[in-house]
């Protein structure tokens, strides 16, 4: 899986856990809704975007990236 796909999957996982929508995440994090949605079609993702999302969700970057989605054998790029 591409790194950007793993990031988007993690965001989706966290939104489901908290039962929030993309709009709610955008409001909490200050990251535009369109930025979150277009991550699925992008080849890159900015760390500042992930950091903003983490701030909005009240988690650290370490907590975000501690998911098995980011295990060494899972990321291909």
PDB file with SEQRES, HELIX, SHEET and CRYST1 records, atoms N, CA, C and O in Angstrom:
SEQRES   1 A   77  UNK UNK UNK UNK UNK UNK UNK UNK UNK UNK UNK UNK UNK          
SEQRES   2 A   77  UNK UNK UNK UNK UNK UNK UNK UNK UNK UNK UNK UNK UNK          
SEQRES   3 A   77  UNK UNK UNK UNK UNK UNK UNK UNK UNK UNK UNK UNK UNK          
SEQRES   4 A   77  UNK UNK UNK UNK UNK UNK UNK UNK UNK UNK UNK UNK UNK          
SEQRES   5 A   77  UNK UNK UNK UNK UNK UNK UNK UNK UNK UNK UNK UNK UNK          
SEQRES   6 A   77  UNK UNK UNK UNK UNK UNK UNK UNK UNK UNK UNK UNK              
HELIX    1 AA1 UNK A    3  UNK A   18  1                                  16    
HELIX    2 AA2 UNK A   22  UNK A   29  1                                   8    
HELIX    3 AA3 UNK A   33  UNK A   38  1                                   6    
HELIX    4 AA4 UNK A   39  UNK A   41  5                                   3    
HELIX    5 AA5 UNK A   47  UNK A   57  1                                  11    
HELIX    6 AA6 UNK A   61  UNK A   65  1                                   5    
HELIX    7 AA7 UNK A   68  UNK A   70  5                                   3    
CRYST1    1.000    1.000    1.000  90.00  90.00  90.00 P 1           1          
ATOM      1  N   UNK A   1       0.843  -1.167   0.000  1.00  0.00           N  
ATOM      2  CA  UNK A   1       0.000   0.000   0.000  1.00  0.00           C  
ATOM      3  C   UNK A   1       0.895   1.238   0.000  1.00  0.00           C  
ATOM      4  O   UNK A   1       1.945   1.264   0.641  1.00  0.00           O  
ATOM      5  N   UNK A   2       0.457   2.256  -0.728  1.00  0.00           N  
ATOM      6  CA  UNK A   2       1.209   3.508  -0.733  1.00  0.00           C  
ATOM      7  C   UNK A   2       1.069   4.187   0.632  1.00  0.00           C  
ATOM      8  O   UNK A   2       0.070   4.009   1.329  1.00  0.00           O  
ATOM      9  N   UNK A   3       2.072   4.953   0.993  1.00  0.00           N  
ATOM     10  CA  UNK A   3       2.043   5.662   2.269  1.00  0.00           C  
ATOM     11  C   UNK A   3       0.808   6.553   2.371  1.00  0.00           C  
ATOM     12  O   UNK A   3       0.151   6.590   3.411  1.00  0.00           O  
ATOM     13  N   UNK A   4       0.496   7.261   1.305  1.00  0.00           N  
ATOM     14  CA  UNK A   4      -0.666   8.153   1.336  1.00  0.00           C  
ATOM     15  C   UNK A   4      -1.960   7.362   1.544  1.00  0.00           C  
ATOM     16  O   UNK A   4      -2.882   7.853   2.195  1.00  0.00           O  
ATOM     17  N   UNK A   5      -2.039   6.159   1.005  1.00  0.00           N  
ATOM     18  CA  UNK A   5      -3.217   5.314   1.221  1.00  0.00           C  
ATOM     19  C   UNK A   5      -3.314   4.871   2.685  1.00  0.00           C  
ATOM     20  O   UNK A   5      -4.404   4.819   3.255  1.00  0.00           O  
ATOM     21  N   UNK A   6      -2.165   4.554   3.282  1.00  0.00           N  
ATOM     22  CA  UNK A   6      -2.145   4.167   4.693  1.00  0.00           C  
ATOM     23  C   UNK A   6      -2.564   5.342   5.576  1.00  0.00           C  
ATOM     24  O   UNK A   6      -3.288   5.157   6.555  1.00  0.00           O  
ATOM     25  N   UNK A   7      -2.112   6.544   5.234  1.00  0.00           N  
ATOM     26  CA  UNK A   7      -2.494   7.738   5.990  1.00  0.00           C  
ATOM     27  C   UNK A   7      -4.002   7.938   5.905  1.00  0.00           C  
ATOM     28  O   UNK A   7      -4.658   8.172   6.920  1.00  0.00           O  
ATOM     29  N   UNK A   8      -4.551   7.846   4.701  1.00  0.00           N  
ATOM     30  CA  UNK A   8      -5.989   8.043   4.534  1.00  0.00           C  
ATOM     31  C   UNK A   8      -6.773   6.947   5.269  1.00  0.00           C  
ATOM     32  O   UNK A   8      -7.801   7.224   5.885  1.00  0.00           O  
ATOM     33  N   UNK A   9      -6.285   5.711   5.200  1.00  0.00           N  
ATOM     34  CA  UNK A   9      -6.953   4.609   5.908  1.00  0.00           C  
ATOM     35  C   UNK A   9      -6.934   4.849   7.418  1.00  0.00           C  
ATOM     36  O   UNK A   9      -7.911   4.562   8.110  1.00  0.00           O  
ATOM     37  N   UNK A  10      -5.833   5.370   7.915  1.00  0.00           N  
ATOM     38  CA  UNK A  10      -5.727   5.656   9.357  1.00  0.00           C  
ATOM     39  C   UNK A  10      -6.690   6.772   9.752  1.00  0.00           C  
ATOM     40  O   UNK A  10      -7.343   6.693  10.793  1.00  0.00           O  
ATOM     41  N   UNK A  11      -6.779   7.802   8.929  1.00  0.00           N  
ATOM     42  CA  UNK A  11      -7.714   8.894   9.204  1.00  0.00           C  
ATOM     43  C   UNK A  11      -9.140   8.353   9.229  1.00  0.00           C  
ATOM     44  O   UNK A  11      -9.919   8.680  10.125  1.00  0.00           O  
ATOM     45  N   UNK A  12      -9.475   7.531   8.252  1.00  0.00           N  
ATOM     46  CA  UNK A  12     -10.810   6.941   8.188  1.00  0.00           C  
ATOM     47  C   UNK A  12     -11.088   6.088   9.426  1.00  0.00           C  
ATOM     48  O   UNK A  12     -12.180   6.140   9.991  1.00  0.00           O  
ATOM     49  N   UNK A  13     -10.105   5.312   9.837  1.00  0.00           N  
ATOM     50  CA  UNK A  13     -10.229   4.474  11.032  1.00  0.00           C  
ATOM     51  C   UNK A  13     -10.502   5.333  12.272  1.00  0.00           C  
ATOM     52  O   UNK A  13     -11.371   5.006  13.080  1.00  0.00           O  
ATOM     53  N   UNK A  14      -9.762   6.419  12.414  1.00  0.00           N  
ATOM     54  CA  UNK A  14      -9.928   7.301  13.570  1.00  0.00           C  
ATOM     55  C   UNK A  14     -11.280   8.018  13.547  1.00  0.00           C  
ATOM     56  O   UNK A  14     -11.890   8.225  14.596  1.00  0.00           O  
ATOM     57  N   UNK A  15     -11.744   8.395  12.362  1.00  0.00           N  
ATOM     58  CA  UNK A  15     -13.057   9.035  12.258  1.00  0.00           C  
ATOM     59  C   UNK A  15     -14.155   8.055  12.666  1.00  0.00           C  
ATOM     60  O   UNK A  15     -15.103   8.434  13.353  1.00  0.00           O  
ATOM     61  N   UNK A  16     -14.027   6.795  12.243  1.00  0.00           N  
ATOM     62  CA  UNK A  16     -15.025   5.782  12.619  1.00  0.00           C  
ATOM     63  C   UNK A  16     -15.021   5.547  14.122  1.00  0.00           C  
ATOM     64  O   UNK A  16     -16.082   5.441  14.737  1.00  0.00           O  
ATOM     65  N   UNK A  17     -13.827   5.465  14.722  1.00  0.00           N  
ATOM     66  CA  UNK A  17     -13.726   5.265  16.164  1.00  0.00           C  
ATOM     67  C   UNK A  17     -14.434   6.382  16.924  1.00  0.00           C  
ATOM     68  O   UNK A  17     -15.084   6.143  17.942  1.00  0.00           O  
ATOM     69  N   UNK A  18     -14.298   7.597  16.418  1.00  0.00           N  
ATOM     70  CA  UNK A  18     -14.868   8.762  17.094  1.00  0.00           C  
ATOM     71  C   UNK A  18     -16.264   9.123  16.589  1.00  0.00           C  
ATOM     72  O   UNK A  18     -16.908  10.046  17.086  1.00  0.00           O  
ATOM     73  N   UNK A  19     -16.707   8.368  15.589  1.00  0.00           N  
ATOM     74  CA  UNK A  19     -18.023   8.581  14.975  1.00  0.00           C  
ATOM     75  C   UNK A  19     -18.187  10.030  14.504  1.00  0.00           C  
ATOM     76  O   UNK A  19     -19.165  10.703  14.831  1.00  0.00           O  
ATOM     77  N   UNK A  20     -17.196  10.487  13.724  1.00  0.00           N  
ATOM     78  CA  UNK A  20     -17.273  11.832  13.157  1.00  0.00           C  
ATOM     79  C   UNK A  20     -17.167  11.758  11.641  1.00  0.00           C  
ATOM     80  O   UNK A  20     -16.638  10.794  11.087  1.00  0.00           O  
ATOM     81  N   UNK A  21     -17.670  12.773  10.990  1.00  0.00           N  
ATOM     82  CA  UNK A  21     -17.645  12.862   9.537  1.00  0.00           C  
ATOM     83  C   UNK A  21     -16.403  13.624   9.080  1.00  0.00           C  
ATOM     84  O   UNK A  21     -15.670  14.190   9.891  1.00  0.00           O  
ATOM     85  N   UNK A  22     -16.185  13.628   7.779  1.00  0.00           N  
ATOM     86  CA  UNK A  22     -15.089  14.411   7.204  1.00  0.00           C  
ATOM     87  C   UNK A  22     -15.297  15.890   7.529  1.00  0.00           C  
ATOM     88  O   UNK A  22     -14.341  16.597   7.849  1.00  0.00           O  
ATOM     89  N   UNK A  23     -16.535  16.355   7.449  1.00  0.00           N  
ATOM     90  CA  UNK A  23     -16.814  17.758   7.779  1.00  0.00           C  
ATOM     91  C   UNK A  23     -16.458  18.068   9.226  1.00  0.00           C  
ATOM     92  O   UNK A  23     -15.866  19.108   9.514  1.00  0.00           O  
ATOM     93  N   UNK A  24     -16.817  17.166  10.137  1.00  0.00           N  
ATOM     94  CA  UNK A  24     -16.492  17.373  11.550  1.00  0.00           C  
ATOM     95  C   UNK A  24     -14.983  17.370  11.754  1.00  0.00           C  
ATOM     96  O   UNK A  24     -14.457  18.189  12.508  1.00  0.00           O  
ATOM     97  N   UNK A  25     -14.286  16.460  11.092  1.00  0.00           N  
ATOM     98  CA  UNK A  25     -12.828  16.419  11.194  1.00  0.00           C  
ATOM     99  C   UNK A  25     -12.217  17.713  10.683  1.00  0.00           C  
ATOM    100  O   UNK A  25     -11.297  18.252  11.298  1.00  0.00           O  
ATOM    101  N   UNK A  26     -12.717  18.211   9.572  1.00  0.00           N  
ATOM    102  CA  UNK A  26     -12.219  19.481   9.025  1.00  0.00           C  
ATOM    103  C   UNK A  26     -12.421  20.608  10.030  1.00  0.00           C  
ATOM    104  O   UNK A  26     -11.528  21.432  10.227  1.00  0.00           O  
ATOM    105  N   UNK A  27     -13.574  20.649  10.658  1.00  0.00           N  
ATOM    106  CA  UNK A  27     -13.846  21.695  11.649  1.00  0.00           C  
ATOM    107  C   UNK A  27     -12.941  21.572  12.868  1.00  0.00           C  
ATOM    108  O   UNK A  27     -12.449  22.580  13.375  1.00  0.00           O  
ATOM    109  N   UNK A  28     -12.719  20.360  13.341  1.00  0.00           N  
ATOM    110  CA  UNK A  28     -11.871  20.139  14.507  1.00  0.00           C  
ATOM    111  C   UNK A  28     -10.402  20.464  14.233  1.00  0.00           C  
ATOM    112  O   UNK A  28      -9.707  21.027  15.079  1.00  0.00           O  
ATOM    113  N   UNK A  29      -9.952  20.102  13.045  1.00  0.00           N  
ATOM    114  CA  UNK A  29      -8.519  20.173  12.748  1.00  0.00           C  
ATOM    115  C   UNK A  29      -8.078  21.432  12.013  1.00  0.00           C  
ATOM    116  O   UNK A  29      -6.896  21.775  12.022  1.00  0.00           O  
ATOM    117  N   UNK A  30      -9.016  22.119  11.382  1.00  0.00           N  
ATOM    118  CA  UNK A  30      -8.636  23.275  10.574  1.00  0.00           C  
ATOM    119  C   UNK A  30      -8.081  22.883   9.214  1.00  0.00           C  
ATOM    120  O   UNK A  30      -7.635  23.741   8.452  1.00  0.00           O  
ATOM    121  N   UNK A  31      -8.104  21.593   8.905  1.00  0.00           N  
ATOM    122  CA  UNK A  31      -7.671  21.104   7.595  1.00  0.00           C  
ATOM    123  C   UNK A  31      -8.894  21.131   6.680  1.00  0.00           C  
ATOM    124  O   UNK A  31      -9.935  20.571   7.023  1.00  0.00           O  
ATOM    125  N   UNK A  32      -8.780  21.772   5.530  1.00  0.00           N  
ATOM    126  CA  UNK A  32      -9.943  21.851   4.645  1.00  0.00           C  
ATOM    127  C   UNK A  32     -10.489  20.470   4.280  1.00  0.00           C  
ATOM    128  O   UNK A  32      -9.736  19.519   4.071  1.00  0.00           O  
ATOM    129  N   UNK A  33     -11.804  20.389   4.211  1.00  0.00           N  
ATOM    130  CA  UNK A  33     -12.479  19.143   3.859  1.00  0.00           C  
ATOM    131  C   UNK A  33     -11.954  18.596   2.549  1.00  0.00           C  
ATOM    132  O   UNK A  33     -11.723  17.393   2.423  1.00  0.00           O  
ATOM    133  N   UNK A  34     -11.763  19.469   1.571  1.00  0.00           N  
ATOM    134  CA  UNK A  34     -11.279  19.028   0.259  1.00  0.00           C  
ATOM    135  C   UNK A  34      -9.889  18.410   0.350  1.00  0.00           C  
ATOM    136  O   UNK A  34      -9.571  17.499  -0.414  1.00  0.00           O  
ATOM    137  N   UNK A  35      -9.065  18.884   1.259  1.00  0.00           N  
ATOM    138  CA  UNK A  35      -7.725  18.308   1.435  1.00  0.00           C  
ATOM    139  C   UNK A  35      -7.831  16.873   1.926  1.00  0.00           C  
ATOM    140  O   UNK A  35      -7.133  15.989   1.430  1.00  0.00           O  
ATOM    141  N   UNK A  36      -8.700  16.643   2.898  1.00  0.00           N  
ATOM    142  CA  UNK A  36      -8.872  15.292   3.429  1.00  0.00           C  
ATOM    143  C   UNK A  36      -9.399  14.362   2.333  1.00  0.00           C  
ATOM    144  O   UNK A  36      -8.893  13.253   2.162  1.00  0.00           O  
ATOM    145  N   UNK A  37     -10.399  14.806   1.603  1.00  0.00           N  
ATOM    146  CA  UNK A  37     -11.018  13.981   0.565  1.00  0.00           C  
ATOM    147  C   UNK A  37     -10.049  13.687  -0.577  1.00  0.00           C  
ATOM    148  O   UNK A  37     -10.024  12.563  -1.079  1.00  0.00           O  
ATOM    149  N   UNK A  38      -9.259  14.657  -0.997  1.00  0.00           N  
ATOM    150  CA  UNK A  38      -8.379  14.459  -2.151  1.00  0.00           C  
ATOM    151  C   UNK A  38      -7.130  13.651  -1.829  1.00  0.00           C  
ATOM    152  O   UNK A  38      -6.381  13.300  -2.741  1.00  0.00           O  
ATOM    153  N   UNK A  39      -6.887  13.349  -0.568  1.00  0.00           N  
ATOM    154  CA  UNK A  39      -5.727  12.514  -0.217  1.00  0.00           C  
ATOM    155  C   UNK A  39      -5.772  11.171  -0.930  1.00  0.00           C  
ATOM    156  O   UNK A  39      -4.723  10.597  -1.223  1.00  0.00           O  
ATOM    157  N   UNK A  40      -6.956  10.663  -1.212  1.00  0.00           N  
ATOM    158  CA  UNK A  40      -7.072   9.358  -1.854  1.00  0.00           C  
ATOM    159  C   UNK A  40      -6.586   9.377  -3.293  1.00  0.00           C  
ATOM    160  O   UNK A  40      -6.245   8.332  -3.847  1.00  0.00           O  
ATOM    161  N   UNK A  41      -6.552  10.550  -3.899  1.00  0.00           N  
ATOM    162  CA  UNK A  41      -6.115  10.660  -5.294  1.00  0.00           C  
ATOM    163  C   UNK A  41      -4.726  11.275  -5.420  1.00  0.00           C  
ATOM    164  O   UNK A  41      -4.242  11.482  -6.533  1.00  0.00           O  
ATOM    165  N   UNK A  42      -4.097  11.561  -4.326  1.00  0.00           N  
ATOM    166  CA  UNK A  42      -2.808  12.238  -4.334  1.00  0.00           C  
ATOM    167  C   UNK A  42      -1.672  11.230  -4.186  1.00  0.00           C  
ATOM    168  O   UNK A  42      -1.859  10.136  -3.654  1.00  0.00           O  
ATOM    169  N   UNK A  43      -0.509  11.615  -4.661  1.00  0.00           N  
ATOM    170  CA  UNK A  43       0.671  10.765  -4.511  1.00  0.00           C  
ATOM    171  C   UNK A  43       1.466  11.139  -3.263  1.00  0.00           C  
ATOM    172  O   UNK A  43       2.374  10.411  -2.859  1.00  0.00           O  
ATOM    173  N   UNK A  44       1.127  12.262  -2.662  1.00  0.00           N  
ATOM    174  CA  UNK A  44       1.846  12.725  -1.477  1.00  0.00           C  
ATOM    175  C   UNK A  44       0.862  13.250  -0.438  1.00  0.00           C  
ATOM    176  O   UNK A  44      -0.298  13.535  -0.735  1.00  0.00           O  
ATOM    177  N   UNK A  45       1.354  13.367   0.768  1.00  0.00           N  
ATOM    178  CA  UNK A  45       0.592  13.999   1.842  1.00  0.00           C  
ATOM    179  C   UNK A  45       1.583  14.801   2.685  1.00  0.00           C  
ATOM    180  O   UNK A  45       2.687  14.339   2.971  1.00  0.00           O  
ATOM    181  N   UNK A  46       1.178  15.989   3.070  1.00  0.00           N  
ATOM    182  CA  UNK A  46       2.056  16.835   3.874  1.00  0.00           C  
ATOM    183  C   UNK A  46       1.980  16.429   5.340  1.00  0.00           C  
ATOM    184  O   UNK A  46       0.905  16.143   5.867  1.00  0.00           O  
ATOM    185  N   UNK A  47       3.128  16.410   5.978  1.00  0.00           N  
ATOM    186  CA  UNK A  47       3.170  16.108   7.401  1.00  0.00           C  
ATOM    187  C   UNK A  47       2.402  17.169   8.180  1.00  0.00           C  
ATOM    188  O   UNK A  47       1.804  16.860   9.210  1.00  0.00           O  
ATOM    189  N   UNK A  48       2.408  18.402   7.712  1.00  0.00           N  
ATOM    190  CA  UNK A  48       1.656  19.455   8.392  1.00  0.00           C  
ATOM    191  C   UNK A  48       0.158  19.163   8.366  1.00  0.00           C  
ATOM    192  O   UNK A  48      -0.556  19.505   9.308  1.00  0.00           O  
ATOM    193  N   UNK A  49      -0.320  18.534   7.297  1.00  0.00           N  
ATOM    194  CA  UNK A  49      -1.731  18.145   7.221  1.00  0.00           C  
ATOM    195  C   UNK A  49      -2.034  17.063   8.250  1.00  0.00           C  
ATOM    196  O   UNK A  49      -3.031  17.148   8.967  1.00  0.00           O  
ATOM    197  N   UNK A  50      -1.186  16.057   8.323  1.00  0.00           N  
ATOM    198  CA  UNK A  50      -1.371  14.975   9.295  1.00  0.00           C  
ATOM    199  C   UNK A  50      -1.280  15.546  10.712  1.00  0.00           C  
ATOM    200  O   UNK A  50      -2.047  15.147  11.589  1.00  0.00           O  
ATOM    201  N   UNK A  51      -0.362  16.463  10.937  1.00  0.00           N  
ATOM    202  CA  UNK A  51      -0.213  17.081  12.244  1.00  0.00           C  
ATOM    203  C   UNK A  51      -1.474  17.855  12.639  1.00  0.00           C  
ATOM    204  O   UNK A  51      -1.915  17.784  13.787  1.00  0.00           O  
ATOM    205  N   UNK A  52      -2.046  18.587  11.697  1.00  0.00           N  
ATOM    206  CA  UNK A  52      -3.280  19.317  11.967  1.00  0.00           C  
ATOM    207  C   UNK A  52      -4.423  18.384  12.312  1.00  0.00           C  
ATOM    208  O   UNK A  52      -5.214  18.662  13.213  1.00  0.00           O  
ATOM    209  N   UNK A  53      -4.504  17.284  11.595  1.00  0.00           N  
ATOM    210  CA  UNK A  53      -5.543  16.296  11.876  1.00  0.00           C  
ATOM    211  C   UNK A  53      -5.327  15.692  13.265  1.00  0.00           C  
ATOM    212  O   UNK A  53      -6.280  15.513  14.023  1.00  0.00           O  
ATOM    213  N   UNK A  54      -4.089  15.384  13.589  1.00  0.00           N  
ATOM    214  CA  UNK A  54      -3.789  14.849  14.921  1.00  0.00           C  
ATOM    215  C   UNK A  54      -4.179  15.846  16.012  1.00  0.00           C  
ATOM    216  O   UNK A  54      -4.762  15.465  17.028  1.00  0.00           O  
ATOM    217  N   UNK A  55      -3.859  17.108  15.802  1.00  0.00           N  
ATOM    218  CA  UNK A  55      -4.242  18.134  16.776  1.00  0.00           C  
ATOM    219  C   UNK A  55      -5.755  18.162  16.958  1.00  0.00           C  
ATOM    220  O   UNK A  55      -6.255  18.223  18.082  1.00  0.00           O  
ATOM    221  N   UNK A  56      -6.473  18.116  15.849  1.00  0.00           N  
ATOM    222  CA  UNK A  56      -7.934  18.139  15.907  1.00  0.00           C  
ATOM    223  C   UNK A  56      -8.523  16.932  16.617  1.00  0.00           C  
ATOM    224  O   UNK A  56      -9.557  17.035  17.277  1.00  0.00           O  
ATOM    225  N   UNK A  57      -7.865  15.793  16.480  1.00  0.00           N  
ATOM    226  CA  UNK A  57      -8.343  14.563  17.113  1.00  0.00           C  
ATOM    227  C   UNK A  57      -7.800  14.386  18.528  1.00  0.00           C  
ATOM    228  O   UNK A  57      -8.211  13.473  19.244  1.00  0.00           O  
ATOM    229  N   UNK A  58      -6.885  15.254  18.926  1.00  0.00           N  
ATOM    230  CA  UNK A  58      -6.315  15.160  20.265  1.00  0.00           C  
ATOM    231  C   UNK A  58      -5.360  14.005  20.445  1.00  0.00           C  
ATOM    232  O   UNK A  58      -5.287  13.414  21.523  1.00  0.00           O  
ATOM    233  N   UNK A  59      -4.613  13.672  19.375  1.00  0.00           N  
ATOM    234  CA  UNK A  59      -3.622  12.599  19.460  1.00  0.00           C  
ATOM    235  C   UNK A  59      -2.279  13.125  18.973  1.00  0.00           C  
ATOM    236  O   UNK A  59      -2.214  14.169  18.323  1.00  0.00           O  
ATOM    237  N   UNK A  60      -1.223  12.410  19.284  1.00  0.00           N  
ATOM    238  CA  UNK A  60       0.109  12.787  18.830  1.00  0.00           C  
ATOM    239  C   UNK A  60       0.406  12.140  17.479  1.00  0.00           C  
ATOM    240  O   UNK A  60      -0.278  11.207  17.059  1.00  0.00           O  
ATOM    241  N   UNK A  61       1.420  12.643  16.820  1.00  0.00           N  
ATOM    242  CA  UNK A  61       1.867  12.001  15.579  1.00  0.00           C  
ATOM    243  C   UNK A  61       2.304  10.572  15.854  1.00  0.00           C  
ATOM    244  O   UNK A  61       2.069   9.680  15.039  1.00  0.00           O  
ATOM    245  N   UNK A  62       2.938  10.352  17.000  1.00  0.00           N  
ATOM    246  CA  UNK A  62       3.367   8.997  17.359  1.00  0.00           C  
ATOM    247  C   UNK A  62       2.168   8.060  17.474  1.00  0.00           C  
ATOM    248  O   UNK A  62       2.223   6.922  17.007  1.00  0.00           O  
ATOM    249  N   UNK A  63       1.093   8.527  18.089  1.00  0.00           N  
ATOM    250  CA  UNK A  63      -0.114   7.702  18.193  1.00  0.00           C  
ATOM    251  C   UNK A  63      -0.711   7.428  16.812  1.00  0.00           C  
ATOM    252  O   UNK A  63      -1.172   6.320  16.535  1.00  0.00           O  
ATOM    253  N   UNK A  64      -0.698   8.439  15.958  1.00  0.00           N  
ATOM    254  CA  UNK A  64      -1.232   8.281  14.607  1.00  0.00           C  
ATOM    255  C   UNK A  64      -0.470   7.188  13.863  1.00  0.00           C  
ATOM    256  O   UNK A  64      -1.073   6.285  13.283  1.00  0.00           O  
ATOM    257  N   UNK A  65       0.860   7.277  13.883  1.00  0.00           N  
ATOM    258  CA  UNK A  65       1.680   6.346  13.110  1.00  0.00           C  
ATOM    259  C   UNK A  65       1.959   5.019  13.810  1.00  0.00           C  
ATOM    260  O   UNK A  65       2.668   4.176  13.261  1.00  0.00           O  
ATOM    261  N   UNK A  66       1.413   4.818  15.014  1.00  0.00           N  
ATOM    262  CA  UNK A  66       1.634   3.548  15.712  1.00  0.00           C  
ATOM    263  C   UNK A  66       0.726   2.437  15.195  1.00  0.00           C  
ATOM    264  O   UNK A  66       0.792   1.310  15.684  1.00  0.00           O  
ATOM    265  N   UNK A  67      -0.105   2.735  14.230  1.00  0.00           N  
ATOM    266  CA  UNK A  67      -1.015   1.748  13.651  1.00  0.00           C  
ATOM    267  C   UNK A  67      -0.256   0.694  12.844  1.00  0.00           C  
ATOM    268  O   UNK A  67       0.771   0.999  12.238  1.00  0.00           O  
ATOM    269  N   UNK A  68      -0.758  -0.548  12.833  1.00  0.00           N  
ATOM    270  CA  UNK A  68      -0.159  -1.592  11.994  1.00  0.00           C  
ATOM    271  C   UNK A  68      -0.168  -1.232  10.499  1.00  0.00           C  
ATOM    272  O   UNK A  68       0.574  -1.823   9.715  1.00  0.00           O  
ATOM    273  N   UNK A  69      -0.997  -0.277  10.114  1.00  0.00           N  
ATOM    274  CA  UNK A  69      -1.008   0.168   8.710  1.00  0.00           C  
ATOM    275  C   UNK A  69       0.379   0.614   8.263  1.00  0.00           C  
ATOM    276  O   UNK A  69       0.716   0.516   7.083  1.00  0.00           O  
ATOM    277  N   UNK A  70       1.185   1.106   9.206  1.00  0.00           N  
ATOM    278  CA  UNK A  70       2.489   1.647   8.866  1.00  0.00           C  
ATOM    279  C   UNK A  70       3.641   0.692   9.145  1.00  0.00           C  
ATOM    280  O   UNK A  70       4.798   1.108   9.204  1.00  0.00           O  
ATOM    281  N   UNK A  71       3.325  -0.593   9.316  1.00  0.00           N  
ATOM    282  CA  UNK A  71       4.393  -1.560   9.540  1.00  0.00           C  
ATOM    283  C   UNK A  71       5.272  -1.657   8.304  1.00  0.00           C  
ATOM    284  O   UNK A  71       4.784  -1.463   7.190  1.00  0.00           O  
ATOM    285  N   UNK A  72       6.544  -1.950   8.471  1.00  0.00           N  
ATOM    286  CA  UNK A  72       7.495  -1.925   7.347  1.00  0.00           C  
ATOM    287  C   UNK A  72       7.090  -2.731   6.126  1.00  0.00           C  
ATOM    288  O   UNK A  72       7.329  -2.283   5.005  1.00  0.00           O  
ATOM    289  N   UNK A  73       6.498  -3.878   6.290  1.00  0.00           N  
ATOM    290  CA  UNK A  73       6.117  -4.689   5.139  1.00  0.00           C  
ATOM    291  C   UNK A  73       4.857  -4.238   4.447  1.00  0.00           C  
ATOM    292  O   UNK A  73       4.526  -4.748   3.377  1.00  0.00           O  
ATOM    293  N   UNK A  74       4.140  -3.291   5.033  1.00  0.00           N  
ATOM    294  CA  UNK A  74       2.868  -2.854   4.496  1.00  0.00           C  
ATOM    295  C   UNK A  74       3.001  -1.681   3.516  1.00  0.00           C  
ATOM    296  O   UNK A  74       2.149  -1.507   2.644  1.00  0.00           O  
ATOM    297  N   UNK A  75       4.043  -0.892   3.650  1.00  0.00           N  
ATOM    298  CA  UNK A  75       4.243   0.301   2.811  1.00  0.00           C  
ATOM    299  C   UNK A  75       5.174  -0.051   1.659  1.00  0.00           C  
ATOM    300  O   UNK A  75       6.269  -0.573   1.867  1.00  0.00           O  
ATOM    301  N   UNK A  76       4.727   0.240   0.448  1.00  0.00           N  
ATOM    302  CA  UNK A  76       5.528  -0.134  -0.722  1.00  0.00           C  
ATOM    303  C   UNK A  76       6.291   1.007  -1.374  1.00  0.00           C  
ATOM    304  O   UNK A  76       7.102   0.768  -2.270  1.00  0.00           O  
ATOM    305  N   UNK A  77       6.050   2.249  -0.944  1.00  0.00           N  
ATOM    306  CA  UNK A  77       6.764   3.341  -1.624  1.00  0.00           C  
ATOM    307  C   UNK A  77       7.759   4.022  -0.754  1.00  0.00           C  
ATOM    308  O   UNK A  77       8.429   4.956  -1.196  1.00  0.00           O  
TER     309      UNK A  77                                                      
END                                                                             
